[in-house]
C-alpha cells in the first residue's frame, strides 16, 4: 500500500503539486488548497483511525477526506473499504470493477488506473538472476492448495515462495513479508514472478504486474480478464492454473524468449503507463475543476440507460402510426413451407463475434426440422452489419436481416425478432454466444414431447480472454420455488413462439427501473406465474462468452430498484412460493421479521452489505480458529455415528 502511495506522490510532484506520504497520521482539514487522500481505507480506518479518534469526531473528519480503494469487489476487504468510505468527500478506485461496484451501490467513485512513477528506475531484464521463480502474496486456501499440488515440480527450481498470513496486518519488517528495498532486491534477482489468484475471481493484479515488469521479471500469471493494456504473450504470459508451472519451466528453458517478453512489458510501462494521467484526474476533481460524474462508470451507465428509454419511447410512437422503424434484407433459399424453428439473434456492435455465432447455427444438425435465421441489428455503429451480410450471403438457411433505425435495447430487439419470425418455435440467441450442432434439434424434440412453453439445456460459460471454461448456466431443472429465490436460467432457450407473444414478449419497461438483462428473468417469472411448464434437458448444448461487456456482468447494476419492481409485479407468485432464504436473488429477512421481501428491500444496500460481511467474517473466524481444527476428528466421528453427512465443513 505504501508503494501505491509513494507512486502517486511522485505523480503529484510531477504535476506540480506537493505531496507527502504519512503513515498512521491524522488528517489536517481546514488548510487552504490542501487535501487528505487515504490510500487503502480498508487498512487505515480499522487499524489506525478508529483507534486514534473518538467516534464523535471521526465522522466530521471523514467528510474532509478523499479515499483510494485498492481492493477488488467480492472479497471482505472491499466490503470494509465500502463501509468506511461512506462519509468521504469522494472515492477513487484503481479498478474499473471497483468504481462501478461503488456506483451501483449508490456512491460515486472515479476509476484512476495505476501506473509507474515518472523517472522510475527500471532493472535491466538481462541482469544476473540466480532465483528462478518467486511468489509474493497473502496466504489463502486456494494458493496453499496450488503450491502443495505442484510441490514436486517446484522443488526442481530455485524458488522463493512468500505466503504471508492474513490473520494479522502485514507491516514493513514483518517476518516472511517482503516490502520496499528488500522486495526490490529480491525481484531484481528473480527470473519469473509467478501470480496465482487468491480466490476464484480472475481479476488482473495490476500492481503485481507493475512490480514484476519494473524489476525486469517475466510475469507468469494465472488466466485473468481485463488485462489491457498488457497483451498476453507479448508483455507477459497468462495460462490456466494447471499449466502455470509448465509455462515457468518452458520460459526458464528459453531465456531468449523470456527476456524478449519481459523487455516488451517493461517498454510498455514507459510508453503507456505513466501515473501522472491518473494524478491529474484526481487533482482536477479535488480542486473542483471536473465533475465526479464525468468519469463515474455508474453515472455513465445511467446516462446510457436514459438515452435508450428516450429512443424506445420515440420508436413506439412511430409504430403506433402504422409505420416501421426498421428495414429488412432477405438471404438464402425461400421455401413455401413454414420453418419449425426460428433462431432469433440479437446484434449490437459485436462485429468480432458475428461469424462464429452464425456459423454455429448454419452448421447445426437439424435432424429434418426446417429452420430459419432472424438476425435483428439494434442500430450497430461498427462493422457488425457488413460481417452479417458477408456470412448470410451464402446461407444455406432462409435468413432475414432486420436493420433497426435506432438503438432501443435488448427487449425491444428480441420482440421484433419474435414478431418477424415464422417458426412454431423460436430459439433466442445473442450474437456473442454460440450453439453446439445438436442444440436446436434436441430442444425442439424436448419442447414438443413435453408440450411445454420452453425447453432449455445447460450452457457452458467460457472466458473470452483465455478461452477457458469457467462454469455453467441454466444447470438445474425447472423449479418455480428456486426460480422465485433467484434467477438461474439464461435467455438462451427454445420457446413456443405464440405462447410467448400471448404473454407479452419481453418487458420493455424494465429498463426504467434497472439496467438491461432482467428482461430474461421477468419472462421466466411470467411463465411461472401463468402456471406453464418448462422442460429441462440435462445436456450442455451451447456456450456463453464472458467478457467485459457481456450481459452477465451488467445485469446486477441498479438491482435494488428492479428487485422492488419485480416484487410488486409478481407479488402473487412470491406469496405462493415462500420458504427460501432468498427472494429474487436477494437475502430475505429472518422468519421472525415481518414483511418478507418488502422488509428486505426497505433496508439500504449499505445495511445489507454490513450484515452479510459481519456474518462472513464471523464464519471465517470460526473456520480459522484452532478449536475448529482440533475438534474436526471429533465432529467426523459424531457424523459417522449419526450416519449423516457433514453439514458445515466448507473449508476443511
XYZ file of C-alpha atoms in Angstrom:
652
model
C 0.000 0.000 0.000
C 2.904 2.315 0.699
C 4.244 1.555 -2.804
C 0.994 2.816 -4.286
C 1.029 5.917 -2.081
C 4.618 6.759 -2.981
C 3.937 6.209 -6.692
C 1.009 8.636 -6.515
C 3.089 11.147 -4.553
C 5.697 11.082 -7.313
C 2.957 11.586 -9.902
C 1.529 14.558 -7.969
C 5.008 16.092 -7.724
C 5.464 15.685 -11.485
C 2.184 17.576 -11.960
C 3.480 20.463 -9.837
C 1.601 19.556 -6.653
C 3.458 18.947 -3.405
C 2.619 15.569 -1.863
C 3.783 13.876 1.305
C 3.234 10.262 2.337
C 2.293 9.952 6.018
C 1.926 6.577 7.709
C -0.549 6.366 10.589
C -1.149 10.088 10.618
C -4.253 12.159 11.223
C -5.953 14.359 8.619
C -5.305 18.090 8.575
C -8.621 19.637 7.498
C -9.066 23.349 7.025
C -5.705 24.046 5.375
C -6.266 26.056 2.187
C -5.587 24.152 -1.043
C -4.598 21.076 0.957
C -6.238 17.691 0.533
C -6.007 14.448 2.510
C -6.056 11.261 0.437
C -6.331 7.927 2.283
C -4.682 5.104 0.363
C -6.225 1.738 1.239
C -9.118 2.750 3.510
C -9.715 -0.906 4.388
C -6.436 -0.800 6.339
C -6.150 2.800 7.509
C -9.560 3.142 9.160
C -9.769 -0.150 11.120
C -6.085 -0.354 12.072
C -5.388 3.266 12.990
C -8.047 5.920 12.528
C -10.834 4.247 14.524
C -8.417 3.754 17.436
C -6.922 7.237 17.349
C -10.085 9.323 17.014
C -13.220 9.420 19.116
C -16.332 8.377 17.235
C -17.908 11.806 17.688
C -15.003 13.483 15.888
C -14.395 10.741 13.315
C -17.495 11.410 11.186
C -16.655 15.102 10.777
C -13.063 14.324 9.813
C -14.142 11.637 7.317
C -16.223 14.182 5.428
C -12.985 16.039 4.626
C -11.157 13.002 3.267
C -10.670 11.579 -0.202
C -10.108 7.814 -0.298
C -8.433 5.491 -2.788
C -9.723 1.917 -2.715
C -7.277 -0.757 -3.868
C -9.326 -3.894 -3.207
C -11.392 -5.827 -5.748
C -15.151 -6.438 -5.299
C -16.097 -9.835 -3.975
C -13.768 -10.042 -1.006
C -14.057 -8.996 2.649
C -11.509 -6.192 2.245
C -13.630 -4.476 -0.384
C -16.606 -4.639 1.967
C -14.558 -2.985 4.700
C -13.495 -0.263 2.260
C -17.110 0.223 1.221
C -18.259 0.579 4.816
C -15.571 3.008 5.960
C -15.790 5.175 2.822
C -19.407 6.124 3.488
C -18.697 9.701 4.582
C -15.717 10.521 2.366
C -15.671 13.580 0.098
C -15.053 11.337 -2.892
C -13.907 7.800 -3.677
C -11.191 6.847 -6.156
C -10.585 3.235 -7.179
C -7.670 1.645 -9.037
C -10.056 -0.936 -10.542
C -12.824 -0.169 -13.025
C -14.827 -3.034 -11.495
C -14.436 -1.460 -8.075
C -15.505 2.002 -9.230
C -18.585 0.517 -10.895
C -19.445 -1.506 -7.794
C -19.348 1.620 -5.635
C -21.539 3.398 -8.170
C -24.244 0.770 -8.383
C -24.430 0.749 -4.582
C -25.163 4.459 -4.644
C -21.722 6.001 -4.103
C -19.935 7.999 -6.752
C -16.428 6.668 -7.453
C -13.832 7.512 -10.080
C -11.567 4.967 -11.752
C -7.893 6.020 -11.601
C -5.688 3.259 -13.066
C -2.303 2.532 -11.586
C 0.887 3.354 -13.420
C 4.583 3.854 -12.799
C 6.069 6.981 -11.280
C 7.861 9.362 -13.636
C 11.574 8.691 -13.687
C 11.179 5.273 -12.045
C 14.317 3.151 -12.021
C 13.798 0.031 -14.103
C 16.002 -3.027 -13.675
C 17.513 -4.486 -16.845
C 15.886 -7.864 -17.622
C 19.360 -9.110 -18.647
C 20.711 -8.643 -15.117
C 22.122 -11.652 -13.264
C 19.145 -13.543 -11.804
C 20.012 -16.595 -9.694
C 16.429 -17.101 -8.464
C 14.186 -18.948 -10.920
C 10.691 -18.319 -9.566
C 9.379 -16.002 -6.883
C 5.866 -15.711 -5.492
C 4.762 -12.868 -3.196
C 1.245 -12.707 -1.793
C -1.001 -13.366 1.163
C -1.845 -16.916 2.077
C -5.225 -18.291 1.037
C -6.656 -21.785 0.900
C -6.580 -21.719 -2.895
C -2.946 -20.644 -3.095
C -1.898 -23.127 -0.430
C -3.535 -25.957 -2.374
C -1.863 -24.802 -5.608
C 1.650 -24.890 -4.152
C 1.035 -28.181 -2.358
C -0.180 -29.754 -5.608
C 2.858 -28.516 -7.558
C 5.446 -29.099 -4.828
C 7.413 -31.773 -6.688
C 7.778 -29.730 -9.881
C 8.704 -26.584 -7.970
C 11.361 -28.459 -6.000
C 13.459 -28.658 -9.178
C 13.886 -24.873 -9.278
C 15.445 -22.249 -7.058
C 12.265 -20.681 -5.687
C 11.193 -18.135 -3.103
C 7.561 -18.673 -2.052
C 6.469 -15.958 0.378
C 2.940 -16.645 1.618
C 2.219 -14.047 4.284
C -0.566 -14.757 6.802
C -3.775 -12.733 6.662
C -4.639 -13.134 10.337
C -2.522 -10.107 11.219
C -1.524 -6.909 9.402
C 1.476 -7.155 7.102
C 3.827 -4.373 8.098
C 7.265 -3.351 6.923
C 9.611 -5.711 8.705
C 7.007 -8.420 9.327
C 8.537 -11.885 9.277
C 8.196 -13.524 5.871
C 6.883 -10.355 4.231
C 8.932 -8.568 1.569
C 8.480 -4.850 1.076
C 10.393 -1.777 -0.036
C 14.056 -2.210 -0.889
C 14.065 -5.806 0.332
C 11.383 -6.771 -2.177
C 13.013 -4.769 -4.990
C 16.286 -6.593 -4.365
C 14.509 -9.962 -4.408
C 12.673 -9.257 -7.668
C 15.765 -7.870 -9.396
C 17.450 -11.248 -8.750
C 14.489 -13.314 -9.990
C 13.720 -14.532 -13.496
C 9.953 -15.087 -13.097
C 7.347 -13.536 -10.828
C 4.551 -16.085 -10.525
C 0.994 -14.905 -9.857
C -1.760 -17.193 -8.547
C -5.185 -15.783 -7.756
C -6.139 -15.871 -4.098
C -9.739 -16.809 -4.962
C -11.827 -17.887 -7.936
C -12.237 -14.259 -9.061
C -9.946 -13.915 -12.076
C -9.235 -10.206 -11.973
C -5.844 -8.946 -13.149
C -3.479 -7.898 -10.326
C -2.140 -4.738 -11.991
C 0.011 -3.773 -9.024
C 1.833 -7.113 -9.148
C 2.342 -6.740 -12.894
C 3.893 -3.299 -12.397
C 6.231 -4.667 -9.730
C 7.355 -7.563 -11.932
C 7.987 -5.562 -15.066
C 9.722 -2.695 -13.259
C 12.143 -5.253 -11.813
C 12.727 -6.862 -15.216
C 10.978 -10.121 -14.293
C 8.815 -12.137 -16.617
C 5.283 -12.111 -15.210
C 3.647 -15.547 -15.457
C 0.079 -15.273 -14.220
C -2.991 -17.395 -13.899
C -5.648 -16.573 -16.506
C -7.145 -13.142 -15.879
C -9.652 -10.850 -17.517
C -9.312 -7.172 -18.428
C -5.513 -7.194 -18.772
C -5.356 -4.166 -21.084
C -3.058 -2.523 -21.972
C -0.946 -5.605 -21.253
C -1.159 -8.230 -24.010
C -0.697 -11.927 -23.337
C 2.417 -13.472 -24.909
C 3.730 -10.005 -25.772
C 4.145 -8.250 -22.407
C 3.536 -11.165 -20.028
C 2.466 -14.822 -20.003
C -1.013 -15.975 -18.998
C -2.339 -19.518 -18.762
C -4.583 -21.763 -16.691
C -3.664 -22.703 -13.125
C -2.959 -26.302 -14.131
C -0.369 -25.146 -16.691
C 1.393 -22.387 -14.743
C 4.410 -24.405 -13.613
C 4.750 -25.917 -17.079
C 4.840 -22.374 -18.504
C 7.505 -21.342 -15.998
C 9.588 -24.377 -16.954
C 9.228 -23.563 -20.658
C 10.440 -19.976 -20.327
C 13.232 -20.859 -17.931
C 14.477 -23.243 -20.631
C 14.192 -20.495 -23.284
C 15.962 -17.436 -21.832
C 15.896 -15.536 -25.136
C 12.094 -15.645 -25.324
C 11.788 -14.898 -21.605
C 13.915 -11.767 -21.975
C 12.030 -10.721 -25.113
C 8.647 -10.742 -23.337
C 9.998 -9.168 -20.132
C 11.621 -6.368 -22.158
C 8.433 -5.720 -24.139
C 6.422 -5.494 -20.932
C 8.921 -3.099 -19.433
C 8.824 -0.908 -22.550
C 5.045 -0.687 -22.176
C 5.484 0.799 -18.701
C 7.355 3.822 -20.012
C 5.155 4.334 -23.077
C 1.585 3.816 -21.821
C 1.525 3.569 -18.041
C 2.622 6.902 -16.609
C 0.734 7.507 -13.354
C 0.632 11.256 -13.977
C -2.582 10.980 -16.007
C -4.428 9.499 -13.027
C -2.871 12.052 -10.693
C -4.013 14.939 -12.895
C -7.533 13.490 -12.948
C -7.543 13.294 -9.143
C -6.179 16.838 -8.764
C -8.823 18.290 -11.085
C -11.597 16.569 -9.172
C -10.207 17.560 -5.765
C -9.939 21.177 -6.832
C -13.419 21.175 -8.348
C -12.298 21.623 -11.949
C -14.008 18.377 -13.005
C -17.287 16.721 -12.132
C -17.173 13.315 -10.475
C -19.976 12.152 -12.754
C -17.824 12.729 -15.841
C -15.719 9.674 -15.012
C -18.159 7.752 -12.840
C -18.927 4.421 -14.597
C -22.300 4.100 -12.873
C -23.304 7.623 -13.907
C -22.318 6.887 -17.496
C -24.456 3.751 -17.444
C -27.339 5.803 -16.068
C -26.970 8.309 -18.923
C -26.818 5.467 -21.446
C -29.952 3.927 -19.969
C -31.902 7.187 -20.043
C -30.936 7.685 -23.690
C -32.250 4.206 -24.560
C -35.513 4.941 -22.728
C -35.990 8.109 -24.802
C -35.256 6.333 -28.088
C -37.588 3.465 -27.211
C -40.452 5.876 -26.469
C -39.870 7.594 -29.813
C -39.815 4.247 -31.669
C -43.055 3.084 -30.043
C -44.662 6.389 -31.006
C -43.669 5.840 -34.647
C -45.030 2.296 -34.673
C -48.420 3.366 -33.302
C -48.938 5.270 -36.564
C -48.508 2.061 -38.569
C -45.028 2.932 -39.807
C -41.958 0.761 -39.294
C -38.613 1.952 -37.979
C -36.628 -0.924 -39.460
C -35.569 -2.313 -42.850
C -35.463 -5.964 -43.903
C -32.945 -7.848 -46.068
C -33.505 -11.495 -47.037
C -30.892 -14.136 -47.821
C -30.728 -17.858 -48.571
C -33.347 -20.142 -50.100
C -37.024 -19.252 -49.636
C -39.278 -22.293 -49.460
C -43.075 -22.346 -49.483
C -43.487 -24.037 -46.112
C -43.056 -22.527 -42.665
C -39.964 -23.407 -40.614
C -40.238 -25.424 -37.430
C -37.767 -23.235 -35.574
C -36.620 -19.649 -35.991
C -33.275 -18.725 -34.486
C -33.690 -15.116 -33.320
C -30.270 -13.482 -32.933
C -29.855 -10.044 -31.342
C -26.924 -7.946 -32.533
C -25.411 -4.641 -31.424
C -21.775 -3.643 -32.001
C -20.339 -7.155 -31.701
C -18.737 -7.472 -35.139
C -15.965 -9.709 -33.839
C -18.460 -12.400 -32.783
C -20.813 -12.446 -35.781
C -19.039 -15.145 -37.801
C -18.764 -17.721 -35.008
C -22.347 -17.236 -33.871
C -23.893 -17.512 -37.338
C -21.697 -20.425 -38.407
C -22.668 -22.345 -35.255
C -26.305 -22.084 -36.405
C -25.573 -22.905 -40.046
C -23.501 -25.947 -39.012
C -26.290 -27.342 -36.813
C -27.670 -30.847 -37.226
C -31.399 -30.084 -37.659
C -32.433 -33.777 -37.937
C -35.079 -32.965 -40.541
C -36.534 -29.889 -38.814
C -36.894 -26.849 -41.075
C -35.175 -23.754 -39.716
C -34.575 -20.073 -40.441
C -32.395 -17.279 -39.078
C -33.816 -13.930 -37.986
C -30.978 -11.595 -37.029
C -32.049 -8.211 -35.619
C -29.432 -5.459 -35.521
C -30.049 -2.818 -32.849
C -28.502 0.090 -34.816
C -24.879 -1.044 -34.689
C -22.180 1.514 -35.426
C -19.289 -0.898 -36.029
C -18.802 -3.498 -38.794
C -21.487 -5.839 -37.410
C -23.881 -5.411 -40.336
C -21.263 -5.932 -43.039
C -19.984 -9.048 -41.261
C -23.534 -10.392 -41.005
C -24.213 -9.706 -44.683
C -20.998 -11.471 -45.639
C -21.974 -14.688 -43.818
C -25.657 -14.627 -44.726
C -24.948 -14.049 -48.437
C -24.017 -17.739 -48.666
C -26.504 -19.006 -46.087
C -27.931 -22.479 -46.596
C -30.959 -21.459 -44.498
C -33.621 -18.832 -45.144
C -32.319 -15.755 -43.338
C -33.758 -12.339 -42.531
C -31.519 -9.455 -41.505
C -33.540 -6.763 -39.724
C -31.882 -3.341 -39.518
C -33.370 -1.116 -36.823
C -33.013 2.609 -37.355
C -32.417 3.445 -33.679
C -30.916 1.643 -30.719
C -33.830 0.775 -28.398
C -32.414 -2.011 -26.230
C -32.365 -5.770 -25.983
C -36.015 -6.415 -25.043
C -37.342 -4.427 -27.996
C -34.820 -6.098 -30.316
C -35.915 -9.580 -29.279
C -39.605 -8.681 -29.504
C -39.115 -7.519 -33.074
C -37.408 -10.824 -33.844
C -40.347 -12.731 -32.304
C -42.770 -10.709 -34.405
C -40.960 -11.284 -37.719
C -40.103 -14.950 -37.081
C -42.226 -17.559 -38.876
C -41.374 -20.683 -36.882
C -43.578 -22.552 -34.459
C -40.683 -22.318 -32.016
C -38.012 -19.660 -31.514
C -34.535 -20.114 -30.117
C -33.200 -16.916 -28.514
C -29.510 -16.295 -29.125
C -27.296 -13.260 -28.540
C -24.549 -12.816 -31.102
C -21.674 -13.082 -28.606
C -22.752 -16.661 -27.786
C -22.911 -19.815 -29.894
C -24.518 -23.253 -30.003
C -23.362 -26.846 -30.409
C -24.542 -28.795 -33.508
C -27.210 -30.863 -31.726
C -28.652 -27.950 -29.726
C -31.654 -26.908 -31.833
C -32.933 -30.360 -32.747
C -32.583 -31.612 -29.168
C -34.527 -28.682 -27.726
C -37.257 -28.861 -30.391
C -37.792 -32.545 -29.590
C -37.904 -31.768 -25.871
C -40.431 -28.929 -26.122
C -42.693 -30.965 -28.417
C -42.558 -34.116 -26.322
C -43.232 -32.275 -23.057
C -45.809 -29.910 -24.636
C -44.130 -27.160 -22.636
C -43.789 -23.404 -23.121
C -39.997 -23.615 -23.242
C -37.129 -26.067 -23.208
C -33.600 -25.270 -22.129
C -30.303 -27.043 -21.507
C -27.070 -26.409 -19.667
C -24.771 -23.705 -21.032
C -21.007 -23.648 -20.808
C -19.555 -20.327 -19.586
C -16.129 -19.551 -21.004
C -13.704 -16.660 -20.596
C -13.366 -14.630 -23.773
C -9.780 -13.597 -22.989
C -8.443 -17.080 -22.339
C -10.983 -19.463 -23.880
C -11.110 -21.347 -20.576
C -14.346 -22.924 -19.409
C -15.292 -21.278 -16.107
C -18.686 -22.700 -15.186
C -22.268 -23.471 -16.186
C -25.529 -21.588 -16.618
C -29.086 -22.991 -16.661
C -27.763 -26.049 -14.867
C -30.870 -27.068 -12.885
C -34.325 -28.401 -13.712
C -37.450 -26.217 -13.774
C -38.403 -25.410 -10.191
C -40.628 -22.417 -9.500
C -39.566 -22.223 -5.840
C -35.949 -21.994 -6.926
C -36.787 -19.540 -9.710
C -38.525 -17.215 -7.250
C -35.497 -17.473 -4.964
C -33.047 -16.370 -7.649
C -32.532 -16.179 -11.425
C -30.821 -19.363 -12.569
C -31.970 -19.831 -16.191
C -30.420 -17.898 -19.084
C -32.272 -16.475 -22.080
C -30.635 -18.992 -24.433
C -33.583 -21.377 -24.739
C -36.286 -22.710 -27.081
C -39.741 -21.109 -26.741
C -43.249 -21.690 -28.059
C -43.408 -18.507 -30.140
C -47.159 -17.885 -29.982
C -47.326 -18.559 -26.263
C -44.542 -16.049 -25.574
C -46.323 -13.459 -27.724
C -49.538 -14.124 -25.794
C -47.623 -13.497 -22.550
C -46.460 -10.141 -23.894
C -42.951 -10.973 -25.057
C -40.006 -9.336 -23.320
C -40.825 -6.457 -20.951
C -39.507 -3.215 -22.437
C -40.400 -1.145 -19.375
C -37.866 -2.789 -17.069
C -35.036 -0.555 -18.237
C -36.723 2.359 -16.472
C -36.191 0.531 -13.159
C -32.783 -1.021 -13.715
C -30.208 -1.982 -16.300
C -30.604 -4.478 -19.144
C -30.566 -8.234 -18.512
C -33.512 -8.509 -16.134
C -35.945 -8.943 -19.026
C -34.866 -12.611 -19.174
C -35.760 -13.168 -15.531
C -39.013 -11.248 -15.943
C -40.075 -13.556 -18.781
C -39.284 -16.723 -16.824
C -41.250 -15.348 -13.861
C -44.228 -14.564 -16.114
C -44.150 -18.111 -17.482
C -44.119 -19.437 -13.917
C -46.857 -17.034 -12.813
C -49.063 -18.294 -15.649
C -48.635 -21.874 -14.402
C -46.762 -23.017 -17.528
C -44.113 -25.724 -17.526
C -40.582 -25.516 -18.957
C -38.642 -28.645 -19.861
C -35.019 -29.056 -18.764
C -32.599 -31.058 -20.921
C -29.640 -32.280 -18.811
C -27.068 -31.760 -21.552
C -24.589 -28.971 -22.349
C -25.730 -27.628 -25.729
C -24.399 -24.065 -26.032
C -21.680 -21.666 -24.892
C -21.848 -18.277 -23.162
C -18.959 -15.881 -23.658
C -17.992 -13.930 -20.515
C -16.290 -10.641 -21.333
C -16.184 -7.043 -20.123
C -19.427 -6.011 -21.842
C -21.367 -9.276 -21.644
C -24.845 -9.054 -20.152
C -23.954 -11.325 -17.247
C -21.608 -8.585 -15.957
C -24.190 -5.811 -16.221
C -27.385 -7.478 -15.023
C -26.655 -6.669 -11.382
C -26.458 -2.918 -11.994
C -29.206 -0.930 -10.258
C -30.512 -4.230 -8.889
C -32.266 -2.784 -5.833
C -34.763 -0.809 -7.928
C -35.520 -3.642 -10.307
C -35.948 -6.146 -7.470
C -38.502 -3.892 -5.779
C -40.383 -3.550 -9.058
C -40.408 -7.296 -9.686
C -41.509 -7.950 -6.099
C -44.564 -5.778 -6.710
C -45.228 -7.119 -10.201
C -45.059 -10.765 -9.079
C -46.385 -10.373 -5.539
C -48.906 -13.188 -6.069
C -46.222 -15.585 -7.333
C -43.957 -14.686 -4.414
C -46.773 -15.245 -1.943
C -47.373 -18.738 -3.352
C -43.697 -19.726 -3.220
C -42.207 -18.858 0.156
C -39.663 -20.578 2.316
C -36.296 -19.814 0.708
C -33.633 -17.678 2.365
C -33.518 -15.663 -0.865
C -36.156 -13.908 -2.948
C -35.423 -12.587 -6.471
C -31.727 -13.086 -5.791
C -31.694 -11.086 -2.530
C -31.340 -12.401 1.042
C -34.630 -12.409 2.933
C -35.075 -11.235 6.488
C -35.287 -13.758 9.307
C -38.604 -15.615 9.747
C -39.256 -13.581 12.895
C -39.168 -10.356 10.909
C -42.386 -9.276 9.232
C -42.738 -8.224 5.661
C -40.819 -10.788 3.624
C -39.031 -9.233 0.661
C -40.521 -5.822 1.334
C -38.745 -5.714 4.670
C -35.522 -6.741 2.931
C -35.664 -4.240 0.107
C -36.607 -1.466 2.513
C -33.201 -1.953 4.055
C -30.414 0.067 2.495
C -27.776 -1.756 0.410
C -25.202 -0.499 2.928
C -27.025 -2.186 5.831
C -27.429 -5.434 3.908
C -23.759 -5.336 2.924
C -22.684 -4.817 6.529
C -24.880 -7.672 7.774
C -23.574 -10.078 5.131
C -19.982 -9.005 5.736
C -20.324 -9.422 9.515
C -21.702 -12.935 9.072
C -18.953 -13.874 6.607
C -16.313 -12.518 8.971
C -17.732 -14.482 11.904
C -17.778 -17.676 9.840
C -14.206 -17.094 8.662
C -13.044 -16.546 12.249
C -14.686 -19.796 13.331
C -13.190 -21.780 10.463
C -9.702 -20.358 11.068
C -9.834 -20.938 14.818
C -7.642 -23.548 16.415
C -10.601 -25.119 18.236
C -12.428 -25.724 14.943
C -9.462 -27.579 13.502
C -8.691 -29.505 16.702
C -12.262 -30.749 17.013
C -12.506 -31.816 13.397
C -11.856 -35.552 14.104
C -14.483 -35.499 16.849
C -17.066 -33.916 14.533
C -16.310 -36.525 11.882
C -16.806 -39.287 14.440
C -20.122 -37.820 15.585
C -21.298 -37.558 11.972
C -20.264 -41.140 11.274
C -22.108 -42.433 14.330
C -25.164 -40.359 13.475
C -24.929 -41.571 9.847
C -25.416 -38.090 8.454
C -23.296 -36.056 6.022
C -21.159 -33.171 7.149
C -23.283 -30.091 7.335
C -20.664 -27.410 7.886
C -17.199 -28.212 6.590
C -16.800 -25.754 3.719
C -13.076 -25.139 4.149
C -11.582 -28.121 5.952
